[in-house]
Coordinates of N, CA, C and O in Angstrom, one line a residue:
X794 N 0.8 -1.2 0.0 CA 0.0 0.0 0.0 C 0.9 1.3 0.0 O 0.6 2.2 -0.7
X795 N 1.9 1.3 0.8 CA 2.8 2.4 0.9 C 3.5 2.7 -0.4 O 3.6 3.9 -0.8
X796 N 3.9 1.7 -1.1 CA 4.6 1.9 -2.4 C 3.6 2.5 -3.4 O 4.0 3.4 -4.2
X797 N 2.3 2.1 -3.4 CA 1.3 2.6 -4.3 C 1.1 4.1 -4.0 O 1.0 4.9 -4.9
X798 N 1.0 4.4 -2.7 CA 0.8 5.8 -2.3 C 1.9 6.6 -2.7 O 1.8 7.8 -3.2
X799 N 3.1 6.1 -2.6 CA 4.3 6.9 -2.9 C 4.4 7.1 -4.4 O 4.8 8.2 -4.9
X800 N 4.0 6.1 -5.2 CA 3.9 6.3 -6.7 C 3.0 7.4 -7.1 O 3.3 8.1 -8.1
X801 N 1.9 7.6 -6.4 CA 1.0 8.7 -6.7 C 1.4 10.0 -6.2 O 1.2 11.0 -6.9
X802 N 2.0 10.0 -5.0 CA 2.5 11.3 -4.4 C 3.8 11.1 -3.7 O 3.7 10.9 -2.4
X803 N 4.9 11.1 -4.4 CA 6.2 10.9 -3.7 C 6.5 12.0 -2.7 O 6.3 13.1 -2.9
X804 N 7.1 11.5 -1.5 CA 7.6 12.5 -0.5 C 8.7 11.8 0.3 O 8.7 10.5 0.4
X805 N 9.6 12.5 0.8 CA 10.7 12.0 1.6 C 10.1 11.3 2.8 O 10.6 10.3 3.2
X806 N 9.1 11.9 3.4 CA 8.5 11.4 4.7 C 7.9 10.0 4.4 O 8.1 9.1 5.2
X807 N 7.2 9.8 3.3 CA 6.6 8.5 3.0 C 7.7 7.5 2.6 O 7.6 6.4 3.1
X808 N 8.7 7.9 1.9 CA 9.8 7.0 1.5 C 10.5 6.6 2.8 O 10.8 5.4 2.9
X809 N 10.7 7.5 3.8 CA 11.3 7.1 5.0 C 10.4 6.1 5.8 O 11.0 5.1 6.3
X810 N 9.2 6.3 5.8 CA 8.2 5.4 6.5 C 8.3 4.0 5.9 O 8.3 3.0 6.6
X811 N 8.3 4.0 4.6 CA 8.4 2.7 3.8 C 9.7 2.0 4.1 O 9.8 0.8 4.4
X812 N 10.8 2.8 4.1 CA 12.2 2.2 4.4 C 12.2 1.6 5.8 O 12.7 0.5 6.0
X813 N 11.7 2.4 6.7 CA 11.6 1.9 8.1 C 10.8 0.6 8.3 O 11.1 -0.3 9.1
X814 N 9.7 0.6 7.5 CA 8.8 -0.6 7.6 C 9.6 -1.8 7.1 O 9.6 -2.9 7.7
X815 N 10.3 -1.7 6.0 CA 11.1 -2.8 5.4 C 12.3 -3.2 6.3 O 12.6 -4.3 6.5
X816 N 12.8 -2.2 7.0 CA 13.9 -2.5 8.0 C 13.3 -3.3 9.1 O 14.0 -4.3 9.6
X817 N 12.2 -2.9 9.6 CA 11.6 -3.7 10.8 C 11.3 -5.1 10.4 O 11.4 -6.0 11.3
X818 N 10.9 -5.4 9.2 CA 10.6 -6.8 8.8 C 11.8 -7.5 8.3 O 11.7 -8.7 8.0
X819 N 12.9 -6.8 8.3 CA 14.2 -7.5 7.9 C 14.4 -7.7 6.4 O 15.2 -8.5 6.0
X820 N 13.7 -6.9 5.6 CA 13.9 -7.0 4.1 C 15.0 -6.0 3.7 O 14.7 -4.8 3.4
X821 N 16.3 -6.4 3.8 CA 17.4 -5.4 3.6 C 17.4 -4.9 2.1 O 17.7 -3.8 1.9
X822 N 17.1 -5.8 1.2 CA 17.1 -5.3 -0.2 C 16.1 -4.2 -0.4 O 16.5 -3.1 -1.0
X823 N 14.9 -4.3 0.1 CA 13.9 -3.2 -0.1 C 14.3 -2.0 0.8 O 14.0 -0.9 0.4
X824 N 14.8 -2.3 2.0 CA 15.2 -1.2 2.9 C 16.3 -0.4 2.1 O 16.2 0.9 2.1
X825 N 17.3 -1.0 1.5 CA 18.3 -0.3 0.8 C 17.7 0.5 -0.3 O 18.1 1.7 -0.6
X826 N 16.8 -0.1 -1.1 CA 16.2 0.6 -2.2 C 15.4 1.9 -1.7 O 15.5 3.0 -2.3
X827 N 14.7 1.8 -0.6 CA 13.9 2.9 -0.1 C 14.7 4.0 0.6 O 14.4 5.1 0.6
X828 N 15.8 3.6 1.2 CA 16.7 4.6 1.8 C 17.3 5.5 0.7 O 17.5 6.7 0.9
X829 N 17.6 4.9 -0.4 CA 18.1 5.6 -1.5 C 17.1 6.6 -2.0 O 17.4 7.7 -2.4
X830 N 15.8 6.2 -2.0 CA 14.7 7.1 -2.4 C 14.6 8.3 -1.4 O 14.3 9.4 -1.8
X831 N 14.8 8.0 -0.2 CA 14.7 9.0 0.9 C 15.8 10.1 0.5 O 15.5 11.3 0.5
X832 N 17.0 9.6 0.3 CA 18.1 10.5 0.0 C 18.0 11.3 -1.3 O 18.5 12.4 -1.4
X833 N 17.3 10.7 -2.2 CA 17.0 11.4 -3.5 C 16.2 12.6 -3.3 O 16.4 13.6 -3.9
X834 N 15.2 12.5 -2.3 CA 14.4 13.6 -2.0 C 14.8 14.5 -0.9 O 14.5 15.7 -0.8
X835 N 15.6 13.9 0.0 CA 16.1 14.6 1.2 C 17.5 14.2 1.4 O 17.8 13.3 2.3
X836 N 18.5 14.8 0.7 CA 19.9 14.4 0.7 C 20.5 14.7 2.1 O 21.7 14.2 2.3
X837 N 19.9 15.4 2.9 CA 20.4 15.7 4.3 C 19.8 15.0 5.4 O 19.8 15.4 6.5
X838 N 19.1 13.9 5.1 CA 18.5 13.1 6.1 C 19.6 12.4 6.9 O 20.1 11.3 6.5
X839 N 19.9 12.9 8.1 CA 21.1 12.5 8.9 C 20.9 11.0 9.4 O 21.8 10.3 9.4
X840 N 19.7 10.7 9.7 CA 19.5 9.3 10.2 C 19.8 8.3 9.2 O 20.5 7.3 9.4
X841 N 19.4 8.5 8.0 CA 19.7 7.6 6.9 C 21.2 7.6 6.5 O 21.8 6.6 6.3
X842 N 21.7 8.8 6.5 CA 23.2 9.0 6.2 C 24.0 8.3 7.2 O 25.0 7.6 6.8
X843 N 23.7 8.4 8.5 CA 24.4 7.7 9.5 C 24.3 6.2 9.4 O 25.3 5.5 9.4
X844 N 23.1 5.8 9.1 CA 22.9 4.3 9.0 C 23.7 3.8 7.8 O 24.3 2.7 7.8
X845 N 23.7 4.5 6.7 CA 24.4 4.0 5.5 C 25.9 4.0 5.7 O 26.6 3.1 5.3
X846 N 26.4 5.0 6.4 CA 27.8 5.1 6.7 C 28.2 3.8 7.6 O 29.1 3.2 7.2
X847 N 27.4 3.5 8.6 CA 27.6 2.4 9.4 C 27.6 1.1 8.7 O 28.4 0.2 8.8
X848 N 26.5 0.9 7.9 CA 26.3 -0.3 7.1 C 27.5 -0.6 6.1 O 28.0 -1.7 6.0
X849 N 27.9 0.5 5.4 CA 28.9 0.3 4.5 C 30.3 0.1 5.2 O 31.1 -0.7 4.7
X850 N 30.5 0.7 6.3 CA 31.7 0.5 7.1 C 31.7 -1.0 7.6 O 32.8 -1.6 7.5
X851 N 30.6 -1.5 8.1 CA 30.5 -2.8 8.6 C 30.8 -3.9 7.5 O 31.4 -4.9 7.7
X852 N 30.3 -3.5 6.3 CA 30.5 -4.5 5.1 C 31.9 -4.2 4.4 O 32.2 -4.8 3.4
X853 N 32.7 -3.3 5.0 CA 34.0 -3.0 4.5 C 34.0 -2.5 3.1 O 34.9 -2.7 2.3
X854 N 32.9 -1.7 2.8 CA 32.9 -1.0 1.5 C 33.3 0.4 1.8 O 32.5 1.3 2.0
X855 N 34.7 0.6 1.8 CA 35.3 1.8 2.2 C 34.8 3.0 1.3 O 34.5 4.1 1.9
X856 N 34.8 2.8 0.0 CA 34.4 3.9 -0.8 C 33.0 4.5 -0.5 O 32.8 5.7 -0.4
X857 N 32.0 3.6 -0.4 CA 30.7 4.0 -0.1 C 30.6 4.6 1.4 O 29.9 5.6 1.6
X858 N 31.3 3.9 2.3 CA 31.3 4.4 3.7 C 31.8 5.8 3.7 O 31.3 6.7 4.4
X859 N 32.9 6.1 3.0 CA 33.5 7.4 3.0 C 32.6 8.4 2.3 O 32.5 9.5 2.8
X860 N 31.9 8.0 1.2 CA 31.0 8.9 0.6 C 29.9 9.4 1.5 O 29.6 10.6 1.7
X861 N 29.3 8.4 2.2 CA 28.2 8.8 3.2 C 28.7 9.4 4.4 O 28.0 10.3 5.0
X862 N 29.9 9.1 4.8 CA 30.5 9.8 6.0 C 30.7 11.3 5.7 O 30.4 12.2 6.5
X863 N 31.2 11.6 4.5 CA 31.4 13.0 4.1 C 30.0 13.7 4.0 O 29.9 14.9 4.4
X864 N 29.0 13.0 3.5 CA 27.7 13.6 3.4 C 27.1 13.9 4.8 O 26.5 14.9 5.0
X865 N 27.4 12.9 5.7 CA 26.9 13.1 7.1 C 27.5 14.3 7.7 O 26.8 15.1 8.3
X866 N 28.8 14.5 7.6 CA 29.5 15.6 8.2 C 29.1 16.9 7.6 O 29.0 18.0 8.2
X867 N 28.6 16.9 6.3 CA 28.1 18.1 5.7 C 26.7 18.4 6.2 O 26.3 19.6 6.3
X868 N 25.9 17.3 6.4 CA 24.5 17.5 6.7 C 24.3 17.8 8.2 O 23.3 18.5 8.6
X869 N 25.1 17.3 9.1 CA 24.9 17.4 10.5 C 24.8 18.8 11.1 O 23.9 19.1 11.9
X870 N 25.7 19.7 10.7 CA 25.6 21.1 11.2 C 24.3 21.8 11.0 O 23.9 22.6 11.8
X871 N 23.6 21.5 9.9 CA 22.4 22.2 9.6 C 21.1 21.3 9.9 O 20.0 21.7 9.5
X872 N 21.3 20.1 10.5 CA 20.2 19.2 10.7 C 19.3 19.8 11.8 O 19.8 20.3 12.8
X873 N 18.0 19.6 11.6 CA 17.1 20.0 12.6 C 16.5 18.8 13.3 O 16.2 17.8 12.7
X874 N 16.3 18.9 14.6 CA 15.7 17.8 15.4 C 14.3 17.5 14.9 O 13.4 18.4 14.8
X875 N 14.0 16.3 14.6 CA 12.7 15.9 14.1 C 11.6 16.1 15.2 O 12.0 15.9 16.4
X876 N 10.4 16.4 14.8 CA 9.3 16.5 15.8 C 9.2 15.1 16.5 O 9.3 14.1 15.9
X877 N 8.9 15.2 17.8 CA 8.6 14.0 18.5 C 9.9 13.3 19.1 O 9.8 12.3 19.8
X878 N 11.0 13.9 18.8 CA 12.3 13.3 19.3 C 12.8 14.3 20.4 O 12.9 15.5 20.1
X879 N 13.1 13.7 21.6 CA 13.5 14.6 22.7 C 15.0 15.1 22.4 O 15.7 14.4 21.7
X880 N 15.4 16.1 23.1 CA 16.7 16.7 22.9 C 17.8 15.7 23.2 O 18.8 15.7 22.5
X881 N 17.7 15.0 24.3 CA 18.7 14.0 24.7 C 18.9 12.9 23.6 O 20.1 12.6 23.2
X882 N 17.8 12.4 23.1 CA 17.9 11.4 22.0 C 18.5 12.0 20.8 O 19.3 11.3 20.1
X883 N 18.1 13.2 20.4 CA 18.7 13.8 19.2 C 20.2 14.1 19.4 O 20.9 13.9 18.4
X884 N 20.6 14.5 20.5 CA 22.0 14.8 20.8 C 22.8 13.5 20.7 O 23.9 13.4 20.1
X885 N 22.2 12.4 21.2 CA 22.9 11.1 21.1 C 23.0 10.6 19.6 O 24.0 10.1 19.2
X886 N 22.0 10.9 18.9 CA 22.0 10.6 17.4 C 23.1 11.4 16.7 O 23.9 10.8 15.9
X887 N 23.1 12.7 16.9 CA 24.1 13.5 16.2 C 25.5 13.2 16.7 O 26.4 13.2 15.9
X888 N 25.7 13.0 18.0 CA 27.0 12.7 18.5 C 27.5 11.4 17.9 O 28.7 11.3 17.4
X889 N 26.6 10.4 17.8 CA 27.0 9.1 17.2 C 27.3 9.3 15.7 O 28.2 8.7 15.1
X890 N 26.6 10.2 15.0 CA 26.8 10.4 13.6 C 28.2 11.1 13.4 O 28.9 10.7 12.5
X891 N 28.5 12.1 14.2 CA 29.8 12.7 14.1 C 30.9 11.7 14.4 O 31.9 11.6 13.7
X892 N 30.8 10.9 15.5 CA 31.8 10.0 15.9 C 32.1 9.0 14.8 O 33.2 8.7 14.4
X893 N 31.0 8.4 14.2 CA 31.1 7.4 13.1 C 31.7 8.0 11.9 O 32.7 7.5 11.3
X894 N 31.2 9.2 11.5 CA 31.7 9.8 10.2 C 33.2 10.2 10.3 O 34.0 9.9 9.4
X895 N 33.5 10.8 11.4 CA 34.9 11.2 11.6 C 35.8 9.9 11.7 O 37.0 10.0 11.1
X896 N 35.4 8.9 12.3 CA 36.2 7.6 12.3 C 36.4 7.0 10.9 O 37.5 6.6 10.6
X897 N 35.4 7.1 10.1 CA 35.5 6.6 8.7 C 36.5 7.4 7.9 O 37.3 6.9 7.2
X898 N 36.3 8.7 8.0 CA 37.3 9.6 7.3 C 38.7 9.4 7.8 O 39.6 9.4 7.1
X899 N 38.8 9.3 9.1 CA 40.1 9.0 9.7 C 40.7 7.7 9.3 O 41.9 7.7 9.0
X900 N 39.9 6.7 9.2 CA 40.4 5.4 8.8 C 40.9 5.4 7.4 O 41.9 4.8 7.0
X901 N 40.2 6.1 6.5 CA 40.6 6.3 5.1 C 41.9 7.0 5.0 O 42.8 6.6 4.3
X902 N 42.0 8.1 5.8 CA 43.3 8.9 5.8 C 44.4 8.0 6.3 O 45.5 8.0 5.7
X903 N 44.2 7.2 7.3 CA 45.3 6.3 7.9 C 45.7 5.3 6.8 O 46.9 5.1 6.6
X904 N 44.7 4.7 6.1 CA 45.0 3.7 5.1 C 45.8 4.3 3.9 O 46.5 3.6 3.3
X905 N 45.7 5.6 3.8 CA 46.4 6.3 2.7 C 47.6 7.0 3.1 O 48.1 7.9 2.5
X906 N 48.1 6.7 4.3 CA 49.3 7.3 4.9 C 49.3 8.8 5.1 O 50.3 9.4 5.1
X907 N 48.1 9.3 5.3 CA 47.9 10.7 5.6 C 47.7 10.8 7.1 O 46.5 11.0 7.6
X908 N 48.7 10.7 7.9 CA 48.6 10.5 9.3 C 48.1 11.8 10.1 O 47.4 11.7 11.0
X909 N 48.5 13.0 9.6 CA 48.0 14.2 10.3 C 46.5 14.3 10.1 O 45.8 14.7 11.1
X910 N 46.0 14.0 8.9 CA 44.6 14.0 8.7 C 43.9 13.0 9.5 O 42.8 13.2 10.0
X911 N 44.5 11.8 9.6 CA 43.9 10.7 10.4 C 43.8 11.1 11.8 O 42.7 10.9 12.4
X912 N 44.9 11.7 12.4 CA 44.9 12.2 13.8 C 43.7 13.2 14.0 O 43.0 13.1 14.9
X913 N 43.6 14.1 13.1 CA 42.6 15.2 13.3 C 41.2 14.6 13.3 O 40.4 14.9 14.1
X914 N 40.9 13.6 12.4 CA 39.6 13.0 12.3 C 39.3 12.1 13.5 O 38.2 12.1 14.0
X915 N 40.3 11.3 13.9 CA 40.1 10.4 15.0 C 40.0 11.2 16.3 O 39.2 10.8 17.2
X916 N 40.7 12.3 16.4 CA 40.5 13.2 17.6 C 39.1 13.7 17.7 O 38.4 13.8 18.7
X917 N 38.6 14.1 16.5 CA 37.2 14.6 16.4 C 36.2 13.5 16.8 O 35.2 13.7 17.5
X918 N 36.5 12.2 16.3 CA 35.6 11.1 16.6 C 35.5 10.9 18.1 O 34.4 10.7 18.7
X919 N 36.6 10.9 18.8 CA 36.6 10.6 20.3 C 36.0 11.8 21.1 O 35.6 11.6 22.2
X920 N 35.9 13.0 20.5 CA 35.2 14.1 21.1 C 33.7 13.7 21.3 O 33.1 14.1 22.3
X921 N 33.2 13.0 20.3 CA 31.8 12.7 20.3 C 31.5 11.3 20.9 O 30.3 11.0 21.3
X922 N 32.5 10.4 21.0 CA 32.3 9.1 21.6 C 33.6 8.7 22.3 O 34.6 8.3 21.7
X923 N 33.6 9.0 23.6 CA 34.8 8.9 24.5 C 35.3 7.4 24.6 O 36.5 7.2 24.9
X924 N 34.5 6.4 24.3 CA 34.9 5.0 24.5 C 35.1 4.3 23.2 O 34.9 3.1 23.0
X925 N 35.6 5.1 22.2 CA 35.9 4.6 20.9 C 37.3 4.0 20.9 O 38.2 4.6 20.5
X926 N 37.4 2.7 21.3 CA 38.7 2.1 21.4 C 39.4 2.0 20.0 O 40.6 2.2 20.0
X927 N 38.7 1.8 19.0 CA 39.3 1.7 17.6 C 39.9 3.1 17.2 O 41.0 3.1 16.7
X928 N 39.2 4.1 17.6 CA 39.8 5.5 17.2 C 41.0 5.7 18.1 O 42.1 6.2 17.5
X929 N 41.0 5.4 19.4 CA 42.3 5.6 20.2 C 43.4 4.7 19.6 O 44.5 5.1 19.6
X930 N 43.1 3.5 19.2 CA 44.1 2.6 18.7 C 44.7 3.2 17.4 O 45.9 3.2 17.3
X931 N 43.8 3.6 16.5 CA 44.4 4.2 15.3 C 45.1 5.6 15.5 O 46.0 5.9 14.8
X932 N 44.7 6.3 16.6 CA 45.4 7.5 17.0 C 46.8 7.0 17.4 O 47.8 7.7 17.0
X933 N 46.9 6.0 18.2 CA 48.2 5.5 18.6 C 49.1 5.1 17.4 O 50.3 5.5 17.3
X934 N 48.5 4.4 16.4 CA 49.2 4.0 15.2 C 49.7 5.2 14.4 O 50.8 5.3 13.9
X935 N 48.8 6.2 14.3 CA 49.1 7.4 13.5 C 50.2 8.2 14.2 O 51.1 8.7 13.5
X936 N 50.1 8.4 15.5 CA 51.2 9.1 16.2 C 52.5 8.4 16.1 O 53.6 9.0 16.0
X937 N 52.5 7.1 16.2 CA 53.7 6.3 16.1 C 54.3 6.5 14.7 O 55.5 6.7 14.6
X938 N 53.5 6.5 13.7 CA 54.0 6.8 12.3 C 54.7 8.2 12.2 O 55.6 8.4 11.4
X939 N 54.3 9.1 13.1 CA 54.8 10.4 13.1 C 56.0 10.6 14.1 O 56.4 11.7 14.4
X940 N 56.3 9.4 14.7 CA 57.4 9.4 15.7 C 57.0 10.2 17.0 O 57.9 10.7 17.6
X941 N 55.8 10.3 17.3 CA 55.3 11.0 18.5 C 55.0 9.9 19.5 O 53.8 9.6 19.7
X942 N 56.0 9.4 20.2 CA 55.9 8.2 20.9 C 55.0 8.4 22.2 O 54.3 7.4 22.6
X943 N 55.1 9.5 22.9 CA 54.3 9.7 24.1 C 52.9 9.7 23.8 O 52.0 9.1 24.5
X944 N 52.5 10.4 22.7 CA 51.1 10.5 22.3 C 50.6 9.1 21.8 O 49.5 8.7 22.1
X945 N 51.5 8.4 21.1 CA 51.1 7.0 20.7 C 50.8 6.1 21.9 O 49.8 5.4 22.0
X946 N 51.7 6.2 22.9 CA 51.5 5.3 24.1 C 50.3 5.7 24.8 O 49.5 4.8 25.3
X947 N 50.0 7.0 25.0 CA 48.8 7.4 25.7 C 47.5 6.9 25.0 O 46.6 6.4 25.6
X948 N 47.5 7.0 23.7 CA 46.3 6.5 23.0 C 46.2 5.0 22.9 O 45.1 4.4 23.0
X949 N 47.3 4.3 22.9 CA 47.3 2.8 23.0 C 46.8 2.4 24.4 O 46.0 1.5 24.5
X950 N 47.2 3.2 25.4 CA 46.8 2.9 26.8 C 45.2 3.1 26.9 O 44.6 2.3 27.5
X951 N 44.7 4.1 26.3 CA 43.3 4.4 26.3 C 42.5 3.3 25.6 O 41.5 2.8 26.1
X952 N 43.0 2.8 24.5 CA 42.4 1.7 23.7 C 42.4 0.5 24.6 O 41.4 -0.3 24.6
X953 N 43.5 0.2 25.3 CA 43.6 -1.0 26.1 C 42.7 -0.9 27.3 O 42.0 -1.9 27.6
X954 N 42.6 0.2 28.0 CA 41.7 0.3 29.1 C 40.3 0.2 28.8 O 39.5 -0.4 29.6
X955 N 39.9 0.5 27.6 CA 38.4 0.4 27.2 C 38.0 -1.0 27.1 O 36.9 -1.4 27.3
X956 N 39.0 -1.9 26.8 CA 38.8 -3.4 26.7 C 37.8 -3.7 25.5 O 37.0 -4.6 25.6
X957 N 38.0 -3.0 24.4 CA 37.2 -3.3 23.2 C 38.0 -4.3 22.3 O 38.9 -5.0 22.8
X958 N 37.6 -4.4 21.1 CA 38.2 -5.3 20.2 C 39.7 -5.1 19.9 O 40.4 -6.0 19.4
X959 N 40.2 -3.9 20.1 CA 41.6 -3.5 19.8 C 42.5 -3.6 21.1 O 43.7 -3.4 21.0
X960 N 41.9 -4.0 22.2 CA 42.6 -4.0 23.5 C 44.0 -4.8 23.4 O 45.0 -4.3 23.9
X961 N 43.9 -6.0 22.9 CA 45.1 -6.9 22.9 C 46.2 -6.3 22.1 O 47.4 -6.2 22.5
X962 N 45.9 -5.8 20.9 CA 46.9 -5.2 20.0 C 47.4 -3.9 20.6 O 48.6 -3.6 20.5
X963 N 46.5 -3.1 21.2 CA 47.0 -1.9 21.8 C 48.0 -2.2 22.9 O 49.0 -1.5 23.0
X964 N 47.7 -3.2 23.7 CA 48.6 -3.5 24.8 C 49.9 -4.0 24.3 O 51.0 -3.6 24.8
X965 N 49.9 -4.8 23.3 CA 51.2 -5.3 22.6 C 52.0 -4.1 22.2 O 53.2 -4.0 22.5
X966 N 51.4 -3.1 21.5 CA 52.2 -2.0 21.0 C 52.6 -1.1 22.1 O 53.7 -0.5 22.0
X967 N 51.7 -0.9 23.1 CA 52.1 -0.1 24.2 C 53.3 -0.6 24.9 O 54.3 0.1 25.2
X968 N 53.3 -1.9 25.2 CA 54.5 -2.6 25.8 C 55.7 -2.4 25.0 O 56.8 -2.1 25.5
X969 N 55.6 -2.6 23.7 CA 56.7 -2.5 22.7 C 57.3 -1.1 22.8 O 58.5 -0.9 22.9
X970 N 56.5 -0.1 22.7 CA 57.0 1.3 22.7 C 57.6 1.7 24.1 O 58.6 2.3 24.1
X971 N 56.9 1.2 25.1 CA 57.4 1.6 26.5 C 58.8 0.9 26.7 O 59.7 1.6 27.2
X972 N 58.9 -0.3 26.3 CA 60.2 -1.0 26.5 C 61.3 -0.3 25.7 O 62.4 -0.2 26.1
X973 N 61.0 0.1 24.5 CA 62.0 0.7 23.6 C 62.6 2.0 24.2 O 63.7 2.4 23.9
X974 N 61.8 2.7 25.0 CA 62.3 3.9 25.6 C 62.6 3.8 27.1 O 62.9 4.8 27.7
X975 N 62.6 2.5 27.6 CA 62.9 2.3 29.0 C 63.8 1.1 29.2 O 63.5 0.2 30.0
X976 N 64.9 1.0 28.5 CA 65.9 0.0 28.6 C 65.3 -1.4 28.6 O 65.6 -2.3 29.4
X977 N 64.4 -1.7 27.7 CA 63.8 -3.0 27.5 C 63.0 -3.5 28.7 O 63.0 -4.7 29.0
X978 N 62.5 -2.6 29.5 CA 61.8 -2.9 30.8 C 60.4 -2.3 30.8 O 60.2 -1.2 30.3
X979 N 59.5 -3.1 31.4 CA 58.2 -2.5 31.6 C 58.0 -1.9 33.0 O 56.9 -1.5 33.4
X980 N 59.1 -1.8 33.8 CA 59.0 -1.2 35.1 C 58.6 0.2 35.0 O 59.1 1.0 34.2
X981 N 57.7 0.6 35.9 CA 57.3 2.0 35.9 C 56.0 2.2 35.1 O 55.5 3.3 35.0

């Protein structure tokens, strides 16, 4: 019914409702189709942009994740809180959007050996999500590449303390860096 109504009178709001309905029933193919229709009519729909950034990042489609991350960063400053959403929930949504988008842009910069750009983006990511172990881990790697060992160790320590998926690697690199500057000892 929704698709027929949309065919007669297309709108971003109706396309969003249809996309959300397909998402709820687990029809990813239709959900993907309809979120594209939402963006065709409302290219600044931050909720869809954030979702697309996350989905493409999770599927390791870097080019698409980067495309939507950049669109997200462009749309967020001018985004308006939707009616019926309280301030706290909207802030959580926008903070998550910034954190995710900056992390994707930072990861792309790191993969392309642009360490200063990676650092800037990962620092922005952790401003919005303090427990982003992956961002701290990549900050450590980026600072290490720039031979800023104290900053690298600090960020590896943060990644380790959070106990996320990067914890073991962060600890290994932290120990390695600390030993190299402390006579091959972990004392202290």
